[in-house]
């Protein structure tokens, strides 16, 4: 749901808040795959920073509305993935975003290959 802090004075969703919400959706996506961020970040010491993002805004969203996020994995590479989000409210498209996320060693601050179990889980999400 869009909260008060996600909106500007007119009650319209403020686009930087969208990116924060999108980050939360990504965190839920990784949890759904079985790789909760609190474990991969603190115990395994790797993360999934965004290295590229593009967004298109179709219609405004407003304070109190509930948004639906459809997540599609488009591509899985050696150390990155491309993910697409379609965001709607009651069936009406509001915005979309495409991101490239990279596997990153959090101590060395370099990209790393996806751990094999992660790459397998991501590839299972690719459309048939």
PDB file of C-alpha atoms in Angstrom:
ATOM      1  CA  UNK A   1       0.000   0.000   0.000  1.00  0.00           C
ATOM      2  CA  UNK A   2       1.223   3.491  -0.727  1.00  0.00           C
ATOM      3  CA  UNK A   3       1.857   5.167   2.604  1.00  0.00           C
ATOM      4  CA  UNK A   4       1.764   8.864   3.420  1.00  0.00           C
ATOM      5  CA  UNK A   5       5.573   9.094   3.254  1.00  0.00           C
ATOM      6  CA  UNK A   6       5.526   7.638  -0.279  1.00  0.00           C
ATOM      7  CA  UNK A   7       3.503  10.571  -1.626  1.00  0.00           C
ATOM      8  CA  UNK A   8       3.999  14.250  -2.318  1.00  0.00           C
ATOM      9  CA  UNK A   9       1.766  17.022  -0.953  1.00  0.00           C
ATOM     10  CA  UNK A  10      -0.941  16.270  -3.568  1.00  0.00           C
ATOM     11  CA  UNK A  11      -1.180  12.641  -2.425  1.00  0.00           C
ATOM     12  CA  UNK A  12       0.525  11.385  -5.597  1.00  0.00           C
ATOM     13  CA  UNK A  13       3.222   8.724  -5.268  1.00  0.00           C
ATOM     14  CA  UNK A  14       6.663  10.300  -5.321  1.00  0.00           C
ATOM     15  CA  UNK A  15       8.895   8.460  -7.819  1.00  0.00           C
ATOM     16  CA  UNK A  16      11.961   8.088  -5.529  1.00  0.00           C
ATOM     17  CA  UNK A  17       9.678   6.232  -3.118  1.00  0.00           C
ATOM     18  CA  UNK A  18       8.805   3.870  -5.954  1.00  0.00           C
ATOM     19  CA  UNK A  19      12.449   2.798  -6.076  1.00  0.00           C
ATOM     20  CA  UNK A  20      12.451   2.122  -2.351  1.00  0.00           C
ATOM     21  CA  UNK A  21       9.264   0.063  -2.724  1.00  0.00           C
ATOM     22  CA  UNK A  22      10.824  -1.768  -5.676  1.00  0.00           C
ATOM     23  CA  UNK A  23      13.820  -2.631  -3.517  1.00  0.00           C
ATOM     24  CA  UNK A  24      11.423  -4.199  -1.006  1.00  0.00           C
ATOM     25  CA  UNK A  25       9.832  -6.245  -3.798  1.00  0.00           C
ATOM     26  CA  UNK A  26      13.296  -7.456  -4.813  1.00  0.00           C
ATOM     27  CA  UNK A  27      14.014  -8.444  -1.224  1.00  0.00           C
ATOM     28  CA  UNK A  28      10.768 -10.469  -1.160  1.00  0.00           C
ATOM     29  CA  UNK A  29      11.689 -12.058  -4.504  1.00  0.00           C
ATOM     30  CA  UNK A  30      14.995 -13.330  -3.091  1.00  0.00           C
ATOM     31  CA  UNK A  31      13.226 -14.573   0.040  1.00  0.00           C
ATOM     32  CA  UNK A  32      10.734 -16.447  -2.174  1.00  0.00           C
ATOM     33  CA  UNK A  33      13.674 -18.094  -3.976  1.00  0.00           C
ATOM     34  CA  UNK A  34      15.088 -19.218  -0.626  1.00  0.00           C
ATOM     35  CA  UNK A  35      17.882 -16.663  -0.336  1.00  0.00           C
ATOM     36  CA  UNK A  36      16.843 -14.153   2.343  1.00  0.00           C
ATOM     37  CA  UNK A  37      18.985 -11.045   2.305  1.00  0.00           C
ATOM     38  CA  UNK A  38      19.779 -11.219   6.012  1.00  0.00           C
ATOM     39  CA  UNK A  39      21.477 -14.577   5.387  1.00  0.00           C
ATOM     40  CA  UNK A  40      23.268 -13.880   2.107  1.00  0.00           C
ATOM     41  CA  UNK A  41      24.454 -10.466   3.279  1.00  0.00           C
ATOM     42  CA  UNK A  42      25.519 -11.244   6.857  1.00  0.00           C
ATOM     43  CA  UNK A  43      26.440 -14.937   6.664  1.00  0.00           C
ATOM     44  CA  UNK A  44      27.502 -15.575   3.061  1.00  0.00           C
ATOM     45  CA  UNK A  45      28.788 -12.013   2.417  1.00  0.00           C
ATOM     46  CA  UNK A  46      27.383 -11.474  -1.059  1.00  0.00           C
ATOM     47  CA  UNK A  47      24.666  -9.157  -2.297  1.00  0.00           C
ATOM     48  CA  UNK A  48      22.675  -8.137  -5.356  1.00  0.00           C
ATOM     49  CA  UNK A  49      23.225  -4.449  -6.093  1.00  0.00           C
ATOM     50  CA  UNK A  50      21.405  -2.778  -8.957  1.00  0.00           C
ATOM     51  CA  UNK A  51      23.874  -1.865 -11.714  1.00  0.00           C
ATOM     52  CA  UNK A  52      21.290  -0.528 -14.164  1.00  0.00           C
ATOM     53  CA  UNK A  53      17.655   0.502 -13.900  1.00  0.00           C
ATOM     54  CA  UNK A  54      15.111   2.066 -16.225  1.00  0.00           C
ATOM     55  CA  UNK A  55      11.521   2.943 -15.412  1.00  0.00           C
ATOM     56  CA  UNK A  56       8.501   4.162 -17.335  1.00  0.00           C
ATOM     57  CA  UNK A  57       5.586   5.786 -15.547  1.00  0.00           C
ATOM     58  CA  UNK A  58       2.167   5.364 -17.194  1.00  0.00           C
ATOM     59  CA  UNK A  59      -0.367   6.690 -14.676  1.00  0.00           C
ATOM     60  CA  UNK A  60      -0.108   8.242 -11.232  1.00  0.00           C
ATOM     61  CA  UNK A  61      -0.720   6.273  -8.064  1.00  0.00           C
ATOM     62  CA  UNK A  62      -2.198   7.791  -4.936  1.00  0.00           C
ATOM     63  CA  UNK A  63      -2.006   7.618  -1.165  1.00  0.00           C
ATOM     64  CA  UNK A  64      -3.809   4.522   0.126  1.00  0.00           C
ATOM     65  CA  UNK A  65      -3.772   2.557  -3.132  1.00  0.00           C
ATOM     66  CA  UNK A  66      -2.464  -0.990  -3.188  1.00  0.00           C
ATOM     67  CA  UNK A  67      -0.040  -1.771  -5.990  1.00  0.00           C
ATOM     68  CA  UNK A  68       0.481  -5.197  -7.546  1.00  0.00           C
ATOM     69  CA  UNK A  69       3.961  -6.155  -8.738  1.00  0.00           C
ATOM     70  CA  UNK A  70       4.476  -8.795 -11.437  1.00  0.00           C
ATOM     71  CA  UNK A  71       8.120  -9.894 -11.512  1.00  0.00           C
ATOM     72  CA  UNK A  72       9.708 -11.584 -14.533  1.00  0.00           C
ATOM     73  CA  UNK A  73      13.285 -12.785 -14.812  1.00  0.00           C
ATOM     74  CA  UNK A  74      14.366 -11.942 -18.377  1.00  0.00           C
ATOM     75  CA  UNK A  75      17.994 -13.060 -18.451  1.00  0.00           C
ATOM     76  CA  UNK A  76      20.502 -14.833 -16.219  1.00  0.00           C
ATOM     77  CA  UNK A  77      24.194 -14.395 -16.911  1.00  0.00           C
ATOM     78  CA  UNK A  78      27.384 -15.496 -15.186  1.00  0.00           C
ATOM     79  CA  UNK A  79      27.225 -12.762 -12.558  1.00  0.00           C
ATOM     80  CA  UNK A  80      24.182 -10.651 -13.406  1.00  0.00           C
ATOM     81  CA  UNK A  81      20.490 -10.961 -14.104  1.00  0.00           C
ATOM     82  CA  UNK A  82      17.860  -8.819 -15.754  1.00  0.00           C
ATOM     83  CA  UNK A  83      14.513  -8.574 -14.020  1.00  0.00           C
ATOM     84  CA  UNK A  84      11.358  -6.769 -15.158  1.00  0.00           C
ATOM     85  CA  UNK A  85       8.571  -5.417 -12.973  1.00  0.00           C
ATOM     86  CA  UNK A  86       5.067  -4.551 -14.185  1.00  0.00           C
ATOM     87  CA  UNK A  87       3.228  -2.541 -11.568  1.00  0.00           C
ATOM     88  CA  UNK A  88      -0.535  -2.061 -11.595  1.00  0.00           C
ATOM     89  CA  UNK A  89      -3.420  -1.044  -9.382  1.00  0.00           C
ATOM     90  CA  UNK A  90      -6.778  -2.792  -9.830  1.00  0.00           C
ATOM     91  CA  UNK A  91      -5.676  -3.977 -13.277  1.00  0.00           C
ATOM     92  CA  UNK A  92      -4.537  -0.529 -14.474  1.00  0.00           C
ATOM     93  CA  UNK A  93      -0.863  -0.247 -15.438  1.00  0.00           C
ATOM     94  CA  UNK A  94       0.918   2.357 -13.342  1.00  0.00           C
ATOM     95  CA  UNK A  95       4.584   1.876 -14.154  1.00  0.00           C
ATOM     96  CA  UNK A  96       7.233  -0.623 -15.181  1.00  0.00           C
ATOM     97  CA  UNK A  97      10.876  -1.059 -14.441  1.00  0.00           C
ATOM     98  CA  UNK A  98      13.726  -3.162 -15.763  1.00  0.00           C
ATOM     99  CA  UNK A  99      16.774  -3.756 -13.582  1.00  0.00           C
ATOM    100  CA  UNK A 100      20.108  -5.444 -13.936  1.00  0.00           C
ATOM    101  CA  UNK A 101      21.276  -6.912 -10.640  1.00  0.00           C
ATOM    102  CA  UNK A 102      24.797  -8.251 -10.119  1.00  0.00           C
ATOM    103  CA  UNK A 103      26.216 -10.768  -7.699  1.00  0.00           C
ATOM    104  CA  UNK A 104      28.746  -8.927  -5.590  1.00  0.00           C
ATOM    105  CA  UNK A 105      31.302  -9.896  -2.964  1.00  0.00           C
ATOM    106  CA  UNK A 106      30.490  -7.512  -0.113  1.00  0.00           C
ATOM    107  CA  UNK A 107      33.999  -7.499   1.304  1.00  0.00           C
ATOM    108  CA  UNK A 108      36.005  -7.095  -1.901  1.00  0.00           C
ATOM    109  CA  UNK A 109      33.348  -4.990  -3.701  1.00  0.00           C
ATOM    110  CA  UNK A 110      33.705  -6.910  -6.940  1.00  0.00           C
ATOM    111  CA  UNK A 111      31.289  -8.909  -9.052  1.00  0.00           C
ATOM    112  CA  UNK A 112      31.294 -12.658  -8.569  1.00  0.00           C
ATOM    113  CA  UNK A 113      29.661 -15.547 -10.412  1.00  0.00           C
ATOM    114  CA  UNK A 114      26.269 -16.542  -9.048  1.00  0.00           C
ATOM    115  CA  UNK A 115      26.568 -19.380  -6.559  1.00  0.00           C
ATOM    116  CA  UNK A 116      25.430 -22.510  -8.428  1.00  0.00           C
ATOM    117  CA  UNK A 117      22.291 -23.014  -6.306  1.00  0.00           C
ATOM    118  CA  UNK A 118      21.312 -19.367  -6.911  1.00  0.00           C
ATOM    119  CA  UNK A 119      21.897 -19.560 -10.667  1.00  0.00           C
ATOM    120  CA  UNK A 120      19.775 -22.724 -10.834  1.00  0.00           C
ATOM    121  CA  UNK A 121      16.942 -21.025  -8.929  1.00  0.00           C
ATOM    122  CA  UNK A 122      17.111 -17.933 -11.166  1.00  0.00           C
ATOM    123  CA  UNK A 123      17.151 -19.991 -14.364  1.00  0.00           C
ATOM    124  CA  UNK A 124      14.046 -21.838 -13.135  1.00  0.00           C
ATOM    125  CA  UNK A 125      12.273 -18.431 -13.130  1.00  0.00           C
ATOM    126  CA  UNK A 126      12.973 -17.758 -16.814  1.00  0.00           C
ATOM    127  CA  UNK A 127       9.870 -17.807 -19.034  1.00  0.00           C
ATOM    128  CA  UNK A 128       9.475 -21.032 -21.011  1.00  0.00           C
TER     129      UNK A 128
END
